[in-house]
Structures are given as structure tokens and as C-alpha cells.
XYZ file of C-alpha atoms in Angstrom:
477
model
C -0.852 -4.586 -19.644
C 2.068 -6.440 -20.761
C 3.125 -9.406 -18.656
C 6.203 -11.381 -18.873
C 7.013 -14.685 -17.342
C 9.004 -14.397 -14.146
C 12.428 -15.931 -14.289
C 13.878 -16.984 -11.023
C 17.493 -16.324 -10.396
C 19.780 -18.867 -8.719
C 20.782 -18.382 -5.195
C 24.646 -17.120 -5.220
C 25.773 -16.488 -1.589
C 29.069 -14.917 -2.555
C 27.554 -12.350 -4.736
C 24.865 -11.855 -2.008
C 27.582 -11.127 0.617
C 29.499 -8.824 -1.770
C 26.470 -6.829 -2.450
C 25.514 -6.717 1.225
C 28.745 -4.797 2.150
C 29.040 -4.007 5.827
C 25.328 -4.760 6.570
C 26.022 -8.255 7.817
C 22.819 -9.691 6.824
C 22.507 -13.028 4.955
C 19.808 -15.487 4.146
C 21.189 -17.709 6.900
C 20.826 -15.156 9.668
C 18.186 -16.808 11.914
C 18.808 -15.308 15.407
C 17.093 -12.096 16.352
C 19.214 -9.176 16.302
C 20.148 -7.577 19.557
C 21.493 -3.911 20.203
C 25.057 -5.643 20.989
C 24.981 -7.528 17.711
C 23.874 -4.677 15.442
C 26.341 -3.430 12.889
C 26.852 0.475 12.766
C 24.450 0.736 9.718
C 21.994 -1.465 11.386
C 22.074 0.718 14.491
C 21.710 3.912 12.444
C 18.649 2.506 10.798
C 17.223 1.429 14.266
C 17.741 4.973 15.601
C 16.034 6.557 12.497
C 13.086 4.116 12.821
C 12.604 4.773 16.585
C 12.859 8.505 15.957
C 10.364 8.502 13.165
C 7.946 6.498 14.858
C 8.064 8.569 18.027
C 7.071 11.605 16.140
C 3.292 11.667 16.071
C 2.058 11.972 12.467
C -1.665 11.387 12.763
C -4.010 13.664 11.266
C -5.730 14.824 14.609
C -2.807 16.016 16.584
C 0.288 14.990 14.499
C 3.079 17.027 12.736
C 4.200 15.475 9.405
C 6.448 18.491 8.818
C 8.296 17.732 11.896
C 8.988 14.026 10.805
C 10.079 15.439 7.482
C 12.580 17.704 8.932
C 14.038 15.098 11.344
C 14.641 12.881 8.287
C 16.213 15.825 6.354
C 18.611 16.231 9.386
C 19.514 12.542 9.243
C 20.297 12.826 5.565
C 22.433 15.844 6.131
C 24.321 13.960 8.739
C 24.876 11.074 6.244
C 26.699 13.552 3.895
C 24.086 15.031 1.732
C 24.187 18.792 1.013
C 21.217 21.000 2.320
C 20.681 21.976 -1.199
C 19.969 18.278 -2.091
C 16.786 18.244 -0.067
C 13.511 20.250 -0.203
C 10.723 20.462 2.157
C 7.154 21.431 0.998
C 4.487 22.334 3.393
C 1.321 22.973 1.144
C -0.875 22.599 4.207
C -0.211 23.266 7.986
C 1.900 20.376 9.430
C 1.573 18.447 6.106
C 5.162 18.673 5.279
C 6.801 16.547 2.551
C 10.498 15.835 1.849
C 12.088 15.350 -1.344
C 15.832 14.210 -1.767
C 17.656 14.039 -5.141
C 20.757 11.713 -4.791
C 22.536 12.782 -8.252
C 23.719 10.261 -10.570
C 25.864 10.496 -13.810
C 22.668 10.787 -15.852
C 23.401 7.603 -18.049
C 20.173 6.245 -16.687
C 16.799 7.783 -16.037
C 15.950 8.477 -12.409
C 14.623 5.978 -9.692
C 11.732 7.093 -7.337
C 11.471 5.825 -3.871
C 8.342 6.725 -2.218
C 6.977 6.271 1.360
C 4.544 8.179 3.218
C 5.242 9.022 6.946
C 1.771 10.031 8.155
C -0.087 7.245 10.081
C -3.888 6.377 11.069
C -5.097 7.273 14.411
C -4.305 5.227 17.427
C -5.825 5.650 20.920
C -3.493 5.000 24.024
C -6.466 3.515 25.985
C -6.943 0.825 23.396
C -3.381 -0.358 23.020
C -1.471 -2.345 25.530
C 1.351 0.216 25.315
C 1.891 3.712 24.241
C 1.458 3.499 20.377
C 3.937 6.449 19.827
C 6.733 4.734 21.847
C 8.623 2.085 20.055
C 8.445 -1.252 22.088
C 11.063 -4.024 21.641
C 9.661 -6.879 23.503
C 9.050 -10.722 22.429
C 10.892 -10.441 19.372
C 8.768 -7.708 17.965
C 8.748 -3.970 17.413
C 5.486 -2.626 18.368
C 4.003 0.949 17.661
C 1.826 2.680 15.302
C 3.514 2.698 12.038
C 5.789 -0.019 12.908
C 4.989 -1.442 9.435
C 2.717 0.921 7.651
C 4.776 2.902 6.403
C 7.308 4.006 8.686
C 9.285 0.726 8.274
C 9.925 1.323 4.709
C 10.336 5.145 4.957
C 13.070 4.797 7.727
C 14.756 2.017 5.695
C 14.803 4.053 2.646
C 16.350 7.014 4.705
C 19.033 4.680 6.019
C 19.644 2.972 2.665
C 20.339 6.283 0.712
C 22.406 7.397 3.708
C 24.525 4.473 3.685
C 25.181 4.670 0.036
C 26.221 8.258 0.498
C 28.509 7.490 3.080
C 30.072 4.535 1.137
C 30.817 6.865 -1.774
C 28.405 5.206 -3.914
C 28.046 6.791 -7.430
C 24.815 6.073 -9.086
C 24.129 5.955 -12.696
C 20.675 7.431 -12.229
C 19.344 10.016 -9.878
C 17.730 8.450 -6.949
C 14.765 10.472 -5.846
C 13.532 9.828 -2.209
C 9.978 11.294 -1.501
C 8.557 11.097 2.075
C 5.038 12.333 1.859
C 1.945 13.411 4.100
C -1.667 12.437 4.285
C -1.702 9.044 2.516
C -4.038 7.600 5.227
C -6.695 10.091 5.129
C -7.748 9.148 1.508
C -8.444 12.791 0.740
C -6.570 13.624 -2.508
C -6.410 17.461 -2.087
C -4.279 17.321 1.009
C -2.328 14.143 -0.011
C 1.471 15.023 -0.355
C 2.148 12.491 -3.273
C -1.019 14.173 -5.143
C 0.339 17.642 -4.434
C 3.964 16.943 -5.500
C 2.980 15.200 -8.674
C 0.621 18.170 -9.685
C 2.685 21.007 -8.481
C 6.327 19.838 -8.598
C 6.166 17.045 -11.212
C 9.755 17.753 -12.457
C 10.924 16.531 -9.022
C 9.437 13.081 -9.245
C 9.631 12.013 -12.817
C 11.441 8.831 -12.955
C 11.769 5.700 -15.235
C 10.073 3.683 -12.477
C 9.558 3.628 -8.663
C 9.041 1.562 -5.715
C 6.671 1.975 -2.826
C 4.592 0.142 -0.286
C 1.781 -2.201 -1.460
C 3.588 -5.513 -1.744
C 5.523 -7.474 0.856
C 6.352 -10.986 1.923
C 4.010 -13.669 3.384
C 5.070 -15.973 6.171
C 3.386 -19.354 6.752
C 4.276 -21.007 9.975
C 7.089 -18.652 10.488
C 8.824 -19.256 7.184
C 8.798 -17.153 4.010
C 6.272 -18.563 1.754
C 5.994 -15.790 -1.209
C 7.067 -12.317 -1.993
C 4.158 -10.118 -3.454
C 4.863 -7.173 -5.909
C 2.122 -4.845 -6.334
C 1.690 -3.790 -10.034
C -1.736 -2.504 -9.921
C -4.604 -1.429 -7.721
C -8.187 -0.812 -7.668
C -9.713 2.667 -8.417
C -11.451 4.198 -5.377
C -14.639 6.221 -5.465
C -17.817 6.642 -3.096
C -21.619 7.130 -3.928
C -24.159 8.664 -1.803
C -27.840 7.034 -2.267
C -30.549 9.315 -1.065
C -34.269 8.668 -0.793
C -36.539 11.496 0.132
C -40.223 12.078 1.229
C -42.484 14.645 2.840
C -42.618 12.867 6.074
C -45.597 13.225 8.653
C -46.659 11.863 11.874
C -45.596 8.232 12.734
C -49.018 7.304 13.678
C -50.070 7.384 10.086
C -47.439 5.217 8.149
C -47.358 5.667 4.444
C -45.874 3.299 1.605
C -43.494 6.034 0.526
C -41.206 5.644 3.570
C -37.744 6.398 2.352
C -36.081 4.105 5.019
C -37.964 1.052 3.265
C -37.144 2.314 -0.079
C -33.571 2.704 0.684
C -33.301 -0.641 2.626
C -34.703 -2.553 -0.426
C -32.180 -0.955 -2.684
C -29.487 -1.878 -0.331
C -30.565 -5.416 -0.200
C -30.338 -5.656 -3.935
C -26.842 -4.289 -3.924
C -25.835 -6.605 -1.183
C -27.160 -9.657 -3.297
C -25.591 -8.376 -6.499
C -22.102 -9.370 -8.036
C -20.405 -7.157 -10.594
C -19.200 -9.281 -13.653
C -15.979 -11.278 -13.329
C -13.067 -9.804 -15.331
C -9.757 -11.371 -14.905
C -6.787 -9.282 -15.632
C -3.326 -10.439 -16.678
C -1.911 -9.717 -13.253
C -4.933 -11.550 -11.440
C -4.301 -14.771 -13.736
C -0.712 -14.565 -13.010
C -1.024 -14.237 -9.405
C -3.353 -17.391 -9.040
C -1.164 -19.491 -11.477
C 1.890 -18.752 -9.548
C 0.120 -19.192 -6.189
C -1.416 -22.516 -6.952
C 1.735 -24.718 -6.111
C 1.427 -23.256 -2.661
C -2.084 -24.373 -2.024
C -3.591 -27.901 -1.929
C -6.799 -29.939 -2.875
C -9.592 -28.132 -4.431
C -8.254 -24.788 -3.893
C -4.922 -25.599 -5.817
C -7.045 -26.836 -8.752
C -9.383 -23.589 -8.676
C -6.239 -21.426 -8.690
C -4.771 -23.116 -11.660
C -8.235 -22.940 -13.429
C -8.255 -19.089 -12.766
C -4.725 -18.875 -13.773
C -5.586 -20.468 -17.114
C -7.905 -17.634 -17.798
C -11.047 -19.993 -18.460
C -12.426 -20.954 -15.124
C -15.882 -22.375 -15.060
C -18.907 -20.881 -12.973
C -18.475 -23.443 -10.169
C -14.711 -22.394 -9.773
C -15.623 -18.685 -9.697
C -18.512 -19.500 -7.211
C -16.248 -21.480 -4.875
C -13.454 -18.913 -4.887
C -15.863 -15.890 -4.500
C -16.798 -17.164 -1.055
C -13.486 -15.923 -0.029
C -13.918 -12.257 0.240
C -10.308 -11.622 -0.568
C -10.471 -13.658 -3.821
C -13.763 -12.151 -4.653
C -12.325 -8.708 -4.666
C -9.687 -9.765 -6.970
C -12.232 -11.034 -9.493
C -14.504 -8.183 -9.837
C -15.397 -4.586 -8.900
C -17.047 -4.080 -5.615
C -19.660 -1.788 -4.308
C -20.535 -2.042 -0.603
C -22.757 -0.048 1.993
C -20.499 1.489 4.605
C -22.720 4.055 6.273
C -26.462 4.817 6.703
C -28.287 7.678 8.030
C -32.155 8.159 8.163
C -34.963 9.957 10.113
C -34.937 12.882 12.260
C -37.374 11.863 15.206
C -38.746 8.804 16.743
C -42.221 9.832 16.377
C -42.041 11.082 12.861
C -41.937 9.701 9.539
C -38.572 10.069 7.934
C -37.974 12.765 5.301
C -34.875 11.343 4.070
C -32.581 8.058 4.211
C -29.065 8.180 3.108
C -26.429 5.531 2.483
C -22.791 5.841 1.669
C -21.612 3.227 -0.979
C -17.838 2.677 -1.413
C -16.724 1.212 -4.661
C -13.356 -0.347 -5.409
C -13.080 -0.586 -9.245
C -10.887 -2.811 -11.202
C -8.048 -0.936 -13.025
C -9.405 -2.291 -16.331
C -12.994 -1.666 -15.577
C -15.200 1.406 -16.996
C -16.027 3.650 -13.996
C -19.086 5.116 -16.103
C -20.319 1.484 -16.693
C -19.962 0.683 -13.139
C -22.109 3.660 -12.189
C -24.729 2.638 -14.753
C -24.691 -0.880 -13.182
C -25.030 0.591 -9.710
C -28.061 2.700 -10.788
C -29.559 -0.236 -12.400
C -29.255 -2.447 -9.172
C -30.713 0.303 -6.951
C -33.597 0.006 -9.264
C -35.711 3.048 -8.006
C -35.615 6.385 -9.950
C -36.739 8.100 -6.777
C -33.406 7.317 -5.082
C -30.620 9.817 -6.051
C -27.497 8.124 -6.896
C -24.657 10.910 -6.524
C -21.019 10.321 -7.001
C -18.907 12.002 -4.415
C -15.703 12.138 -6.522
C -14.660 10.639 -9.640
C -12.175 7.674 -9.391
C -8.528 8.384 -10.571
C -7.713 5.913 -13.231
C -4.359 4.186 -12.535
C -2.972 1.871 -15.303
C -1.156 -1.148 -14.269
C 2.638 -1.186 -14.286
C 4.200 -3.458 -16.839
C 6.043 -6.621 -15.469
C 9.384 -6.104 -17.487
C 12.577 -4.382 -17.217
C 15.430 -4.158 -14.743
C 13.268 -3.745 -11.493
C 11.505 -6.966 -11.850
C 14.484 -9.012 -12.608
C 16.433 -7.483 -9.874
C 13.582 -8.233 -7.115
C 13.474 -11.791 -8.407
C 17.311 -12.102 -8.116
C 17.646 -10.513 -4.580
C 14.639 -12.521 -3.313
C 16.355 -15.759 -4.453
C 19.598 -14.659 -2.664
C 17.924 -13.904 0.513
C 15.147 -16.479 0.461
C 15.880 -19.269 -1.760
C 12.888 -20.829 -3.497
C 10.492 -18.075 -2.511
C 8.500 -16.875 -5.570
C 7.910 -13.362 -6.507
C 4.242 -13.081 -7.366
C 2.571 -9.929 -9.157
C -0.451 -8.800 -7.425
C -3.189 -6.209 -7.558
C -4.121 -4.166 -4.329
C -7.870 -4.110 -3.531
C -7.069 -1.125 -1.520
C -5.260 2.156 -2.642
C -1.800 3.623 -2.219
C 0.074 6.687 -3.374
C 1.345 4.615 -6.417
C -1.889 5.466 -8.126
C -1.004 9.110 -8.605
C 2.349 8.254 -9.999
C 0.988 5.383 -12.397
C -1.579 8.239 -13.577
C 1.263 10.634 -14.236
C 3.154 7.980 -16.398
C 5.557 6.580 -13.864
C 5.340 2.643 -13.357
C 5.301 1.825 -9.799
C 6.027 -1.429 -7.969
C 5.042 -2.274 -4.552
C 7.862 -4.295 -2.926
C 9.391 -4.073 0.458
C 11.192 -7.405 1.491
C 8.996 -7.234 4.776
C 7.508 -10.570 5.701
C 4.482 -10.933 7.984
C 1.974 -13.842 8.919
C -1.436 -13.131 7.339
C -2.885 -13.971 10.625
C -0.954 -11.245 12.393
C -1.278 -8.537 9.892
C -2.026 -5.515 12.143
C -1.461 -2.519 10.054
C -4.263 0.193 10.869
C -5.246 -2.134 13.881
C -4.338 -2.406 17.620
C -0.694 -3.155 18.690
C 0.742 -2.821 15.211
C 4.055 -4.755 14.953
C 6.715 -6.500 12.964
C 9.126 -9.207 13.958
C 12.436 -7.553 14.777
C 14.543 -9.822 12.630
C 12.004 -9.425 9.648
C 12.545 -5.718 9.884
C 16.133 -5.811 9.675
C 15.862 -8.335 6.763
C 13.534 -6.022 4.968
C 15.940 -3.147 5.164
C 18.798 -5.297 3.709
C 16.637 -6.172 0.945
C 15.966 -2.597 -0.048
C 19.582 -1.779 0.429
C 20.379 -4.469 -2.253
C 17.498 -3.435 -4.395
C 18.304 0.258 -4.473
C 22.080 -0.456 -4.915
C 21.451 -2.758 -7.989
C 18.841 -0.614 -9.637
C 21.091 2.642 -9.282
C 24.348 1.135 -10.342
């Protein structure tokens, strides 16, 4: 992966305001927005956001197609022709929407990607109804308040505003709202289906998606992450079998013991450290915002030549450890069939997150070696999809840096690798460089995506929407 040094742009408030247009958002805006103080475009965004959140799009009982059609209606109201928008429903209630905002063709297209499905949420576990937008205490609270309906609603409102303003893009702007990102099942995943069945609709010079975002420290913006890579996802089933028998006559071939020993070896094993350019850059640029030993260790990792003691100290933090190496972890275990019988089988599910520059075949070989028992079958449940990192160059990176400095002076843009997975992997695999960046800032200690009472500060949501308005405007003109 090619990496280039980020160049921070100077903050120019006049340019910032000119680009903002009628949005009325500036870096100086500190007071939470109220319904009375919202601009017309902010109010329209609020209404889109509320409508999208209150359409249940969980896998169990939700309807992604209904959400896609609701967004189609919003875009038509903004001035797009019905022929500009297509809805695809390859699976019942798993609809996907694709809009093409035609440009003059002088530049290659820009892809805006967001998923509109959400993870499950049980009403009895939440303080409030997860599918009714709450606006209390300075926060928006609901399932999908951040992941990923904040970005989806923002992009719908952004392209709608540009259309209403008579904006004429130099490149086609493609907006794809997709289903089933949260399930992890590639076969029904909307982004995967589109890129494999309608690739001509998504082909672009580059695209933006979730996966990045801003970090608050003590309520103040600290850094702005841009996701340029993510780990590969794959799962293995480990199975030990035996003839079983009566529990009153134990044997030495008990598969529970065999599997337990293998899992203990796995738990004590660390895959080799392999530092990618994005990892080194991430720690080098994060070091100035740390103190003491941690800052020194980050600089050492950023240099690309940390000694063993540095790696050992930093690996004690699970988040840093996952940046350094491939990981494989036991997540489920099943064994035995009766309390008074020797087990005939014992199974364990092992989930692996493989570095994008690692070799999946070598990882499997290492995993089998760690298991260390040829009577335990190691079976891959689905080959990982390779996903090359996106290069840190070009108009998008420079623009993200410039707008970040306009809105949050002094806040650095830091490239990052996600230890989880997003739909960007499907696009990167198809040759479309993707960048996870949103302008949405949250406190790490208050990150509630996928969790109870998911929320985002009201002001931070409007700021994120403004960031995306400026970003899409600049990239498309």
C-alpha cells in the first residue's frame, strides 16, 4: 500500500462559510441545535433521520425495502427523477436503493455507501423504545442513531440539498443504501449482491463509507480517523470425536479434554507481529496525543522497529494487540449429549480476523499447528475475502484534511485499519478504493453502537452532516 504524508490545511473561516451555503454550521457553533434554531436543510435532515430510524430494519422483523422506498421518496421530493433511482430486492424485505446524480462526466464517479439495516434491539432491555427517536439530555437515542442510519440519512439529505441548490457535479455521484451489513452473511448482503450482480451501477474512482469517525476526549474533538483498511473475516470449526460410552467408565480419549487442551494452547498463542504502513502511520500520528511510556511506545511502533518490550507492553491492550497481528479466538463451544454419558463429540467455533497483508492459508496452517492434535478436525466455514488497503493519496484525502481543519482546527486526520468488518471490503475487492470517514465524533467511553441505548450528541450529529455536505460538494465539483 502506498502511503503519503498527510498535509494539514490551514483553517480559513471565510472559505468554510462560503462552502457551507445555507447550512449555517461553523466550527464556532457550540450551542446544541433546537427545533426552533434549525435551518430548513437541518430540519429536513432531522425529518429524514427520524423517519429512517423509526422504520425497523432488523433481520428478525424489520423491512429494509420499506426503508429504501422511504428514502427514494425523499430524494424524489428533493427534485430527482424516478428514473434516477433504482430499488433492488434480491431477497424478501432486503431492498437496496441506488441513486445516480448525473455529472458532466469530466471526472470518474464518486460512490457514497451506507447500510440501512441495524442490529437487533429488545425493548425490555432498553430504557426507551429503540425504534422511536428520543431527543433528550442533548442526545439522539435509538437503534441506528449512529450505526449506520446517521450517515445514511445525512447522505440522503446532502445529495437532496445539492439537487435543490442546482449543483452541477463534475462527476456522477452514486448513493447506495444497502441491506444486511450487520448479519455478516455475504450471500444476502446488499453491497455484496450489488457489486456482483450490478457492478456497473457502483463503479467509481473512490468511495466513502462508515468505518472511521472522530474521537472526543473530555468533550472536545481529539482526532479524526479515516479507515483505509480492515481485517479479513473467517471462522473455523474445531471438532474432536470419540465412540463415547458410560460415564462410570472414563477413558483417556474424552473429546472434551482434547478440545479443551487445544483451546488452551490457542488462548496462549500470539500470531506474529506484522506492521502495515497504515498501522505505523496510525501510531506515529497518535503519539503526540499520548503521554509518558505510551507516547514513547507509540513512536517506536510508528518508526517500524519497536523492540520486544514495546510490543509486549502495548499488546496488553486488546485494541492495540489487534492492530499488530492476526487474531483467532474461541467464541462458542458445544460438547456432549447426556450428563451420564461420555461425550461423542466436542466442537468449538474459532473466529479469526486476519490482517489484510497476511496470508489466509498461512494463518490456517498456524492454527492447525497450534491445535496440535491431528484427531481434531479443523474445518474452515468460509474462505476470507481479501480486501486490499486503499492508497492514501488523491483528492479525497486532501479534502478530508482541509475540511477537518476548517471545522475542527488542530484536529489531525489519522489513517486507521478496522479490526472489524464493513461493506467497504466488497468494494475494495472489486477495485474501488474506499475510505471510512464521517465527521461524527463520539467519546470512546460512550461508544454504544450495537449496544444498549445507542446514542449520539445532537450537536455532533448536525456537525457530522455538515462535514459530509462539504466533503461531497468538494469531491463532486
